[in-house]
Amino acid sequence: MRNVSRAQRLLEGLRSLPAPSGAPQRLLALAFAEPPRLPALAEAVRCDPALALELVRLAPPADPRKESGLDLARAAREIAPAQLRLLACTATDSQDDRERAGDEHTGDERCGLTALRRWSVATAVAARELASNARGVEPETAYAAGLLAGIGRIAVAVARPDESAELRARLEGRSEKRLVQLERELLGLDHESVGIALAEIWNLPEELCDVLGFGERSAEQFERDCPRETRELVGLVRVAQHLATQFGFPAVDGLRAEPPSADVLVLLEGRDMASLAEPIRREVARAARELEPRETDLEAVASRMRAAKGVLASLLANSERRRQAAESVNIVLQDGLQRLGDGDALPGVLYRAMESMGFRRIAHLEADGKARTLSVVRALALGRVPRLREGAWVPFPADTRAFGTPAVIRIEEGAPEHQLLLELLGCNSCVIAPLGTSGDQRCGYLCADRGPLGFCGVEGEERCLGIIADQARLLLDFQALTREKERMATQDPLTGAATRRRLMDRLDALVLQGRQTRLALSLCLMDLDHFKKFNDTLGHQVGDRLLQDLVEVVGAQVRKGDLVARYGGEEFVVVLPSCDVEGAVRSAEKIREAVFAFGREHASEYGELSISISIGVATLAPEETPAALIGRADAALYQAKHNGRNRVELAS
Ligand code: GH3
Ligand code: MG
Ligand code: MG
């Protein structure tokens, strides 16, 4: 009973197994060395089962069969910052714990981890050497399997250092069988079961579970339970362990080396033992150098950890920013689409981009090739960061397309156009992306930064701003098209006067307003006299020019709120809001006189033909519709024609 509960305790302990002593520090020291030494990190992992174990513990492979957790070098290369952060926390905590406990011995000294590491490395090398001469097992897989074959022992040594020391003391030159017995007595579980439990907890490949658990099974059982490749790997590791012990690297001091069994000897057949001993010794010596404890100064370790945590914090912040930037592209694109047609959508989209990408300022800049300037067209800022002044500029002798692709600009890079840009912004780094060129040597840019003291340059931000700039460009194009469409609907292309549609809209609104406010509303309908003659004798082009001149002359006579519209052909309407009948007749007379005077002044340009207009004036009657108002003015105009032209008639 007691054994069962002890075993349970040990298994539970395995789930929260602390990092093997020194392993996290080693990982961090190598990962954060300047320059970073990832190959050295991978190498260290290859030399150190404790490190390998720690890595596997922190990053169990997603698909253990495919991604084979045995590829340790690759695992080391792929340590993610988040996992290192975890490591950093674990390591600092366990160090604090040790300090609190006043323990001056390192874990290695207490539980014989160094011996276990050497034995594991020797096993791994032997397994690789054997595999390189045998078919069916990848040498690197054999190496990794050999390296991890001792994880059960290492786990016991780390999780139960006191019991481990006692085990070694009580072993006194006895066999492996005796060790297993003692372990069961003391711990409730032997190291082999611990290894298998760990392999399961860490989701290691099945082959490795078999390698870890072969001690208990007979050759016949293996034959029955395992596929052939696994049997070969298991056999290899078994021989390798034997060789490691033979060549002087026993797993546990005082363990008696047993002669290899028959099935193991089969694998060795034909191999020259001496040729195997040499690489094993060489590798173990190298690994031993790697494994030597280096950090004895706890303060130095702690300060390194703090520095590493700082680096990690900034790595994490950067990766967070990268994620944010990528996400904000979606947000901004959606936002832009929703705002399409909302008049000026650009500021809203820019504000959204700035906010979601964590920028403090964003600006639309323009490089002008003629003026040779770089200027701020539009600027937005967040919070207390001051906005750039719109219209601010710097001389810019460089090519207007100097920033042709999205880029991060930093002050230390020193290109002259970069310096000019940063001078305009008044900061040390920014991200810039082209908005496209317009025909007249102008080039637009979208530029974002984090204020005078902020830092830009998170990898990937420039690509995101580039996508947002493309979107902004589309918005600008869309706006230009919308404006053009509106202009076409409301402005007569020949004369620039309002179209009939705009006239009717305006009249509708004014008539409604007039009913509510009782403000007077008047209207002049005018028609060029004998216009046909101009066309017939001088040609349509001259006729067109006269229409243009007419609109200009009439426009110069009316008030700001009046509307001059082309009603059709050579007929025009002037709408006079807040104008009573006397005022309307006065305005009409003024217009008529001005046109006549113009005609006399420009008679030579118009074949000495007399230029004049006739005007019908009407003032809105109560309850009258716009159409009825125009109808009355038209009748008055007809009357003016009938009465001899070049005159004003008031509608009845
Ligand atoms: P009245 O004094 O009775 O108004 O004589 P009129 O010749 O001006 O009258 P009419 O309505 O017979 O002729 C109008 C002419 O205006 C006929 C048409 O060809 C011309 N016209 C209409 N639109 C345009 C235009 O856009 N350009 C030019 N050049 N001529 C136009
Ligand atoms: Mg006419
Ligand atoms: Mg006419």
XYZ file of C-alpha atoms and ligand atoms in Angstrom:
685
model
C 0.000 0.000 0.000
C 2.686 2.389 1.077
C 4.556 1.705 -2.127
C 1.551 2.512 -4.255
C 0.987 5.914 -2.669
C 4.702 6.709 -2.892
C 4.663 5.828 -6.554
C 1.662 8.070 -7.027
C 3.438 10.920 -5.312
C 6.457 10.442 -7.535
C 4.303 10.402 -10.668
C 2.493 13.528 -9.604
C 5.856 15.110 -8.893
C 6.904 14.291 -12.447
C 4.142 16.432 -13.862
C 5.619 19.508 -12.249
C 9.195 18.346 -12.423
C 11.410 21.355 -11.852
C 14.022 22.208 -14.437
C 17.181 20.127 -14.105
C 19.668 22.192 -12.230
C 21.353 24.798 -14.406
C 19.579 23.771 -17.615
C 17.469 26.907 -18.064
C 20.432 29.137 -17.346
C 22.461 27.286 -19.939
C 19.701 27.605 -22.507
C 19.249 31.286 -21.853
C 22.946 32.082 -21.733
C 23.399 30.496 -25.161
C 20.217 31.891 -26.625
C 21.006 35.429 -25.513
C 24.752 35.494 -26.071
C 25.891 38.346 -28.318
C 25.860 37.384 -31.120
C 23.202 34.706 -30.447
C 24.735 31.246 -30.570
C 21.977 29.010 -31.779
C 24.317 26.376 -33.243
C 26.059 26.260 -29.883
C 22.674 25.931 -28.252
C 21.779 23.021 -30.487
C 25.160 21.474 -29.764
C 24.732 21.906 -26.033
C 21.390 20.200 -26.218
C 23.022 17.314 -28.058
C 25.564 17.018 -25.277
C 23.202 17.322 -22.405
C 20.279 15.004 -21.757
C 19.112 17.345 -19.007
C 18.793 20.178 -21.514
C 17.185 17.898 -24.038
C 14.770 16.764 -21.420
C 13.930 20.311 -20.453
C 13.273 21.232 -24.066
C 11.071 18.272 -24.702
C 9.216 19.023 -21.490
C 8.545 22.602 -22.559
C 7.722 21.925 -26.154
C 6.242 18.498 -26.698
C 5.984 17.939 -30.445
C 2.524 18.518 -31.888
C 2.536 15.292 -33.832
C 5.096 13.125 -32.119
C 5.445 10.648 -34.977
C 5.882 13.111 -37.781
C 7.652 15.918 -36.000
C 9.712 13.351 -34.141
C 10.597 14.871 -30.810
C 13.881 13.081 -31.310
C 15.133 15.833 -33.595
C 16.622 17.781 -30.755
C 18.842 20.097 -32.755
C 15.787 21.304 -34.598
C 13.804 21.650 -31.413
C 16.557 23.849 -30.034
C 16.512 26.065 -33.095
C 12.813 26.524 -32.807
C 12.512 27.545 -29.200
C 9.897 30.253 -29.206
C 10.311 33.357 -27.078
C 7.228 32.444 -25.088
C 8.798 29.137 -24.134
C 12.022 30.851 -23.171
C 10.023 33.230 -21.055
C 8.546 30.257 -19.281
C 12.030 28.953 -18.809
C 13.244 32.236 -17.434
C 10.467 32.238 -14.851
C 11.049 28.629 -13.853
C 14.748 29.168 -13.506
C 14.501 32.289 -11.426
C 11.903 30.732 -9.187
C 13.896 27.613 -8.566
C 16.945 29.725 -7.890
C 15.018 31.827 -5.393
C 13.804 28.643 -3.760
C 17.335 27.408 -3.425
C 18.496 30.642 -1.930
C 15.601 30.635 0.479
C 16.473 27.115 1.542
C 20.071 28.210 2.139
C 21.271 25.307 0.038
C 24.810 25.764 -1.138
C 25.221 22.513 -3.015
C 24.301 22.383 -6.651
C 21.798 19.777 -7.720
C 24.477 18.062 -9.786
C 26.688 17.350 -6.823
C 23.829 16.040 -4.750
C 22.227 13.555 -7.069
C 25.004 12.469 -9.402
C 23.538 14.211 -12.438
C 26.968 14.714 -13.972
C 27.585 10.972 -14.081
C 24.144 10.445 -15.598
C 24.792 13.057 -18.252
C 28.101 11.513 -19.251
C 26.552 8.083 -19.406
C 23.718 9.417 -21.578
C 26.126 11.136 -23.956
C 28.280 7.998 -24.187
C 25.156 5.927 -24.874
C 24.019 8.379 -27.527
C 27.383 8.380 -29.313
C 27.621 4.607 -29.202
C 24.066 4.281 -30.551
C 24.838 6.646 -33.408
C 28.059 4.806 -34.272
C 26.215 1.508 -34.297
C 23.391 2.911 -36.411
C 25.766 4.353 -38.975
C 26.906 0.779 -39.647
C 23.493 -0.819 -39.502
C 20.624 -0.417 -41.874
C 17.164 0.571 -40.732
C 17.843 3.145 -38.033
C 18.737 6.785 -38.682
C 21.977 7.640 -36.848
C 20.491 10.906 -35.518
C 17.423 9.119 -34.230
C 19.655 6.572 -32.545
C 21.663 9.413 -31.018
C 18.581 11.136 -29.634
C 17.102 7.876 -28.378
C 20.393 7.088 -26.648
C 20.544 10.551 -25.157
C 17.044 10.263 -23.749
C 17.319 6.620 -22.682
C 18.394 7.852 -19.277
C 15.558 10.312 -18.674
C 13.957 8.031 -16.100
C 17.135 8.004 -14.048
C 17.627 11.750 -14.513
C 14.036 12.465 -13.495
C 14.432 10.391 -10.344
C 17.691 12.148 -9.548
C 16.134 15.574 -9.998
C 12.760 14.877 -8.353
C 14.126 12.826 -5.446
C 17.725 13.939 -4.848
C 17.885 12.632 -1.292
C 16.536 9.192 -2.132
C 18.848 9.056 -5.134
C 21.871 9.655 -2.965
C 20.672 6.937 -0.604
C 20.170 4.535 -3.504
C 23.739 5.033 -4.637
C 25.032 4.581 -1.134
C 23.146 1.303 -0.743
C 24.021 -0.105 -4.109
C 27.648 -0.982 -3.367
C 28.793 -2.724 -6.482
C 25.598 -4.634 -7.113
C 23.689 -5.213 -10.275
C 21.036 -3.330 -12.204
C 18.432 -5.778 -10.875
C 19.296 -4.793 -7.331
C 19.028 -1.098 -8.248
C 15.530 -1.632 -9.602
C 14.552 -3.470 -6.412
C 15.920 -0.707 -4.233
C 14.134 1.937 -6.277
C 10.835 0.159 -5.862
C 11.392 -0.083 -2.124
C 12.412 3.521 -1.693
C 10.388 5.343 -4.340
C 7.540 2.981 -5.092
C 8.608 3.012 -8.775
C 11.762 2.106 -10.649
C 13.519 4.500 -13.020
C 12.293 2.624 -16.047
C 8.633 3.135 -15.156
C 9.421 6.750 -14.369
C 10.971 7.138 -17.822
C 7.931 5.610 -19.518
C 5.571 7.777 -17.464
C 7.546 10.861 -18.489
C 7.589 9.853 -22.136
C 3.826 9.592 -21.946
C 3.378 12.880 -20.094
C 5.574 14.616 -22.650
C 3.923 12.955 -25.572
C 7.157 11.414 -26.868
C 7.127 9.013 -29.813
C 6.165 5.443 -29.096
C 9.551 4.093 -30.138
C 11.083 6.002 -27.324
C 8.660 4.497 -24.807
C 9.815 1.111 -26.046
C 13.455 2.095 -25.701
C 12.796 3.269 -22.165
C 10.981 0.124 -21.184
C 12.925 -2.800 -22.596
C 14.589 -3.862 -19.334
C 11.549 -5.696 -18.045
C 10.624 -7.466 -21.244
C 12.053 -10.611 -22.730
C 13.332 -10.935 -26.295
C 10.187 -12.947 -27.090
C 7.913 -10.256 -25.724
C 9.657 -7.694 -27.910
C 9.341 -9.904 -30.915
C 5.633 -10.036 -30.251
C 4.918 -6.393 -29.260
C 7.215 -4.224 -31.351
C 7.526 -3.516 -35.060
C 10.864 -4.527 -36.568
C 12.361 -0.995 -36.788
C 11.552 -0.351 -33.160
C 13.183 -3.636 -32.180
C 16.312 -2.579 -34.010
C 16.347 0.809 -32.278
C 15.756 -0.808 -28.895
C 18.550 -3.319 -29.510
C 20.900 -0.566 -30.600
C 20.323 1.544 -27.538
C 20.647 -1.485 -25.308
C 24.035 -2.337 -26.778
C 25.017 1.329 -26.634
C 24.211 1.504 -22.924
C 26.276 -1.568 -22.343
C 29.198 -0.130 -24.313
C 29.009 3.178 -22.456
C 29.311 1.378 -19.155
C 32.075 -0.848 -20.539
C 34.107 2.163 -21.612
C 33.974 3.685 -18.174
C 30.830 5.797 -18.119
C 28.530 3.991 -15.686
C 25.091 5.505 -15.075
C 25.360 5.053 -11.369
C 28.598 4.861 -9.440
C 29.001 1.483 -7.922
C 26.776 -0.321 -10.416
C 28.370 -3.564 -11.537
C 28.721 -3.937 -15.274
C 26.909 -7.069 -16.404
C 27.963 -9.113 -19.397
C 25.836 -8.427 -22.449
C 23.089 -10.916 -23.172
C 23.032 -13.048 -26.298
C 20.676 -10.860 -28.347
C 22.839 -7.828 -27.592
C 25.967 -9.666 -28.681
C 24.348 -10.421 -32.026
C 24.284 -6.734 -32.787
C 27.919 -6.350 -31.921
C 28.999 -9.151 -34.173
C 31.737 -8.220 -36.510
C 32.335 -4.828 -34.833
C 35.751 -3.842 -33.694
C 35.246 -2.724 -30.105
C 38.286 -0.488 -30.122
C 37.000 1.439 -33.118
C 33.821 2.184 -31.156
C 35.603 3.177 -27.976
C 37.526 5.987 -29.630
C 34.631 8.209 -30.831
C 32.737 7.570 -27.609
C 35.624 8.750 -25.462
C 36.248 11.745 -27.690
C 32.612 12.863 -27.624
C 32.211 12.316 -23.928
C 35.342 14.350 -23.240
C 33.951 17.160 -25.389
C 30.571 16.915 -23.719
C 32.216 16.892 -20.316
C 33.820 20.216 -21.164
C 30.406 21.502 -22.195
C 28.839 20.141 -19.045
C 31.296 21.656 -16.627
C 29.485 23.948 -14.264
C 30.257 27.494 -15.394
C 28.007 29.750 -13.440
C 29.010 29.686 -9.855
C 28.350 33.340 -9.197
C 24.649 33.405 -8.415
C 24.487 37.168 -8.710
C 25.931 36.957 -12.240
C 23.376 34.315 -13.183
C 20.569 36.381 -11.724
C 21.638 39.530 -13.554
C 21.938 37.591 -16.789
C 18.463 36.253 -16.232
C 17.158 39.754 -15.657
C 18.806 40.941 -18.878
C 17.409 37.929 -20.704
C 13.969 38.707 -19.336
C 14.341 42.259 -20.651
C 15.217 40.960 -24.082
C 12.339 38.535 -23.887
C 9.942 41.276 -22.867
C 10.911 43.326 -25.905
C 10.771 40.257 -28.170
C 7.318 39.533 -26.858
C 6.253 43.166 -27.241
C 7.514 43.105 -30.810
C 5.766 39.898 -31.659
C 2.626 41.343 -30.070
C 3.019 44.433 -32.266
C 3.517 42.256 -35.328
C 0.329 40.427 -34.512
C -1.440 43.708 -33.851
C -0.213 45.160 -37.146
C -1.415 42.153 -39.122
C -4.774 42.262 -37.389
C -5.159 45.975 -37.901
C -4.840 45.560 -41.651
C -8.104 43.633 -41.563
C -9.750 46.133 -39.267
C -8.687 49.038 -41.436
C -9.717 47.352 -44.677
C -13.170 46.640 -43.294
C -13.448 50.113 -41.876
C -12.470 51.632 -45.205
C -15.091 49.598 -47.033
C -17.772 50.626 -44.574
C -16.900 54.270 -44.954
C -16.873 54.222 -48.747
C -19.106 56.984 -49.980
C -19.120 58.810 -46.621
C -17.618 61.927 -48.114
C -14.041 62.183 -46.890
C -13.327 58.676 -45.571
C -9.551 59.001 -45.406
C -9.100 60.647 -41.974
C -11.286 58.016 -40.326
C -9.346 55.189 -41.936
C -6.000 56.751 -41.034
C -7.104 57.252 -37.463
C -8.167 53.619 -37.253
C -4.845 52.437 -38.720
C -2.879 54.551 -36.259
C -4.895 53.355 -33.313
C -4.896 49.673 -34.140
C -1.228 49.467 -35.138
C -0.103 51.259 -32.000
C 1.259 54.343 -33.789
C 0.979 57.769 -32.196
C 0.950 59.868 -35.349
C 0.065 59.337 -38.966
C 0.365 61.745 -41.867
C -0.304 62.055 -45.554
C 2.854 63.569 -47.040
C 3.546 64.814 -50.523
C 6.842 65.087 -52.386
C 6.577 67.773 -55.056
C 9.093 67.408 -57.871
C 8.528 70.931 -59.203
C 8.704 72.789 -55.915
C 11.287 70.300 -54.629
C 9.612 70.021 -51.265
C 8.284 67.343 -48.978
C 5.231 68.595 -47.144
C 2.515 67.529 -44.726
C -0.865 67.384 -46.458
C -2.823 66.019 -43.570
C -1.859 64.888 -40.089
C -3.474 63.035 -37.216
C -2.174 62.225 -33.746
C -3.312 60.268 -30.716
C -3.410 61.341 -27.089
C -1.016 63.990 -25.962
C 1.424 63.613 -28.843
C 1.305 66.863 -30.837
C 0.004 66.593 -34.376
C 2.281 67.589 -37.267
C 1.402 71.007 -38.675
C -0.448 70.658 -41.963
C 1.417 72.576 -44.633
C 4.795 72.180 -42.877
C 7.529 71.328 -45.368
C 11.246 70.716 -45.874
C 13.288 71.235 -49.048
C 13.453 67.883 -50.809
C 15.956 67.774 -53.669
C 15.764 63.954 -53.912
C 13.665 61.940 -56.360
C 9.991 62.298 -55.416
C 9.734 58.528 -55.559
C 12.538 58.110 -53.029
C 10.310 55.915 -50.851
C 8.979 53.677 -53.605
C 8.327 50.646 -51.402
C 7.095 50.415 -47.812
C 10.053 50.851 -45.473
C 11.182 51.486 -41.945
C 13.288 54.635 -41.725
C 15.773 54.990 -38.896
C 17.977 57.964 -38.117
C 21.119 55.865 -37.819
C 20.877 54.743 -41.442
C 22.009 58.123 -42.712
C 20.639 58.339 -46.305
C 20.062 62.082 -46.988
C 16.399 61.739 -48.014
C 15.765 59.690 -44.871
C 17.255 62.450 -42.762
C 15.025 65.035 -44.481
C 11.947 62.962 -43.826
C 12.824 62.496 -40.148
C 13.571 66.207 -39.896
C 10.078 67.005 -41.172
C 8.544 64.586 -38.671
C 10.864 65.488 -35.820
C 11.459 61.908 -34.726
C 14.112 59.175 -34.936
C 12.218 56.447 -36.730
C 9.084 56.032 -38.777
C 7.364 53.703 -41.222
C 6.525 55.014 -44.688
C 4.572 53.611 -47.629
C 3.821 55.128 -51.052
C 0.290 56.321 -51.783
C 0.940 56.526 -55.515
C 1.909 59.256 -57.921
C -0.152 61.836 -59.686
C 0.866 62.962 -63.168
C 2.291 66.309 -62.161
C 5.525 65.166 -60.454
C 3.800 64.722 -57.120
C 4.147 61.622 -55.020
C 1.989 60.882 -51.995
C 3.090 58.934 -48.928
C 1.536 57.539 -45.831
C 3.858 57.912 -42.885
C 3.380 56.730 -39.298
C 5.474 56.983 -36.162
C 5.321 56.778 -32.399
C 6.132 60.385 -31.659
C 9.481 62.111 -31.115
C 10.647 59.572 -28.522
C 8.947 56.414 -29.770
C 10.504 53.591 -31.743
C 9.375 52.173 -35.074
C 10.782 49.204 -36.839
C 8.963 46.114 -35.706
C 9.507 43.687 -38.538
C 6.437 43.437 -40.747
C 4.927 46.792 -39.772
C 6.006 48.352 -43.039
C 4.248 45.645 -45.056
C 1.060 46.263 -43.098
C 1.294 50.031 -43.587
C 1.889 49.330 -47.283
C -1.405 47.455 -47.507
C -3.153 50.266 -45.630
C -1.578 52.815 -47.997
C -2.929 50.850 -50.977
C -6.326 50.972 -49.332
C -5.969 54.711 -48.688
C -5.018 55.189 -52.339
C -8.184 53.347 -53.416
C -10.214 55.569 -51.127
C -8.631 58.683 -52.601
C -9.309 57.434 -56.140
C -12.849 56.546 -55.181
C -13.358 59.998 -53.711
C -11.983 61.666 -56.827
C -14.357 59.574 -58.974
C -17.302 60.372 -56.739
C -16.485 64.067 -56.906
C -16.212 63.886 -60.676
C -19.538 62.070 -60.904
C -21.186 64.668 -58.683
C -19.708 67.464 -60.719
C -21.020 65.916 -63.914
C -24.495 65.660 -62.456
C -24.567 69.217 -61.156
C -22.420 71.286 -63.486
C -23.011 71.967 -67.152
C -19.804 70.979 -68.931
C -19.961 73.732 -71.574
C -20.673 76.786 -69.463
C -19.957 75.722 -65.882
C -23.468 76.788 -64.843
C -25.563 74.502 -62.649
C -27.436 71.752 -64.462
C -31.186 71.622 -64.701
C -31.158 68.803 -62.161
C -29.334 70.926 -59.621
C -31.666 73.814 -60.393
C -34.728 71.700 -59.644
C -33.207 70.290 -56.432
C -32.376 73.782 -55.269
C -35.789 75.122 -56.190
C -37.519 72.259 -54.367
C -35.536 73.003 -51.233
C -36.088 76.774 -51.472
C -39.808 76.454 -52.127
C -40.142 74.230 -49.071
C -38.107 76.663 -47.017
C -40.123 79.610 -48.355
C -43.352 77.980 -47.192
C -41.949 77.568 -43.709
C -40.216 80.927 -43.369
C -42.318 83.113 -45.608
C -39.105 84.448 -47.095
C -39.557 85.700 -50.645
C -38.158 83.710 -53.547
C -37.793 85.026 -57.084
C -36.565 83.672 -60.354
C -35.428 85.035 -63.725
C -35.792 82.948 -66.866
C -33.686 84.406 -69.676
C -33.107 83.579 -73.333
C -30.567 84.930 -75.814
C -32.212 86.991 -78.525
C -31.834 85.711 -82.096
C -29.196 83.251 -80.991
C -29.808 81.111 -84.036
C -28.270 83.887 -86.122
C -24.953 83.574 -84.270
C -24.823 79.879 -84.990
C -25.898 80.308 -88.573
C -23.521 83.116 -89.516
C -20.532 82.570 -87.190
C -20.693 78.834 -86.581
C -21.540 76.694 -83.544
C -18.164 77.207 -81.903
C -18.707 80.930 -81.697
C -22.239 80.209 -80.479
C -20.751 78.036 -77.735
C -18.328 80.791 -76.759
C -21.197 83.252 -76.495
C -23.018 80.891 -74.121
C -19.866 80.714 -71.985
C -19.450 84.491 -72.009
C -23.099 84.929 -71.108
C -22.769 82.742 -68.026
C -19.708 84.674 -66.951
C -21.414 88.028 -67.367
C -24.575 86.900 -65.570
C -22.521 85.279 -62.790
C -20.751 88.570 -62.177
C -24.075 90.341 -61.602
C -25.655 88.007 -59.046
C -25.220 87.641 -55.273
C -23.268 84.847 -53.680
C -26.286 82.753 -52.712
C -27.961 83.095 -56.126
C -27.811 80.205 -58.524
C -27.186 80.458 -62.269
C -28.403 77.353 -64.094
C -28.685 76.292 -67.707
C -32.333 75.480 -68.267
C -31.754 74.208 -71.804
C -30.159 75.405 -75.085
C -29.626 79.147 -74.744
C -32.054 79.528 -71.851
C -30.802 80.194 -68.352
C -32.396 80.592 -64.950
C -31.156 82.737 -62.103
C -32.651 81.769 -58.734
C -32.815 84.679 -56.306
C -33.510 83.502 -52.737
C -34.779 86.061 -50.187
C -35.575 88.448 -53.010
C -38.943 90.166 -53.436
C -40.493 91.267 -56.656
C -38.860 94.731 -56.762
C -35.466 93.305 -56.022
C -35.949 90.638 -58.681
C -36.913 93.175 -61.361
C -33.899 95.326 -60.385
C -31.576 92.317 -60.657
C -33.077 91.300 -63.980
C -32.595 94.804 -65.387
C -29.005 94.836 -64.133
C -28.314 91.517 -65.822
C -29.962 92.547 -69.055
C -27.952 95.806 -69.162
C -24.709 94.023 -68.393
C -25.257 91.533 -71.236
C -26.122 94.283 -73.664
C -23.073 96.306 -72.586
C -20.890 93.231 -72.994
C -22.254 92.764 -76.499
C -21.378 96.260 -77.480
C -17.910 95.980 -76.032
C -17.244 92.669 -77.802
C -19.165 93.279 -81.004
C -16.100 92.687 -83.165
C -15.657 89.145 -81.740
C -19.268 88.361 -82.638
C -19.495 89.644 -86.221
C -21.000 92.953 -85.096
C -24.231 91.103 -84.256
C -26.160 92.679 -81.413
C -26.102 90.618 -78.200
C -29.061 90.845 -75.877
C -31.334 88.781 -73.684
C -34.990 88.789 -72.788
C -36.009 87.977 -69.213
C -39.194 86.827 -67.553
C -39.341 87.463 -63.796
C -41.591 85.665 -61.327
C -41.853 85.695 -57.535
C -43.120 82.657 -55.660
C -46.805 82.823 -54.865
C -48.231 81.082 -51.786
C -48.640 77.323 -52.304
C -47.002 77.545 -55.714
C -44.884 74.633 -57.006
C -41.447 75.131 -58.574
C -42.821 74.014 -61.953
C -45.664 76.543 -61.759
C -43.194 79.285 -60.792
C -41.030 78.491 -63.828
C -44.159 78.307 -65.983
C -45.121 81.853 -65.012
C -41.586 83.128 -65.650
C -41.655 81.413 -69.053
C -44.892 83.165 -69.901
C -43.306 86.504 -68.897
C -40.278 85.661 -71.060
C -42.563 84.966 -74.001
C -44.135 88.333 -73.354
C -40.694 90.007 -73.352
C -39.900 88.425 -76.719
C -43.249 89.436 -78.015
C -42.754 93.008 -76.809
C -39.549 93.426 -78.818
C -36.764 91.508 -77.015
C -33.892 92.900 -74.899
C -36.317 93.592 -72.089
C -37.628 92.372 -68.749
C -41.240 91.404 -68.115
C -42.770 90.581 -64.774
C -45.065 87.571 -64.580
C -48.640 88.211 -63.685
P -35.255 84.059 -80.072
O -34.831 85.479 -79.982
O -36.718 83.935 -80.432
O -34.959 83.280 -78.869
O -34.505 83.471 -81.278
P -33.464 82.342 -81.218
O -32.775 82.206 -82.529
O -32.541 82.485 -80.075
O -34.395 81.117 -80.945
P -34.376 79.611 -81.297
O -35.009 78.841 -80.173
O -35.052 79.436 -82.644
O -32.927 79.157 -81.477
C -32.163 78.639 -80.404
C -30.930 78.081 -80.963
O -29.972 77.797 -79.993
C -31.180 76.816 -81.736
C -30.086 75.887 -81.326
O -29.353 75.355 -82.409
C -29.146 76.765 -80.526
N -28.491 76.058 -79.479
C -29.083 75.350 -78.495
N -28.084 74.820 -77.677
C -26.887 75.212 -78.199
C -25.528 74.992 -77.831
O -25.216 74.316 -76.846
N -24.563 75.556 -78.611
C -24.857 76.309 -79.691
N -23.879 76.848 -80.417
N -26.133 76.499 -80.091
C -27.142 75.992 -79.349
Mg -34.720 79.710 -76.969
Mg -33.276 82.576 -78.158
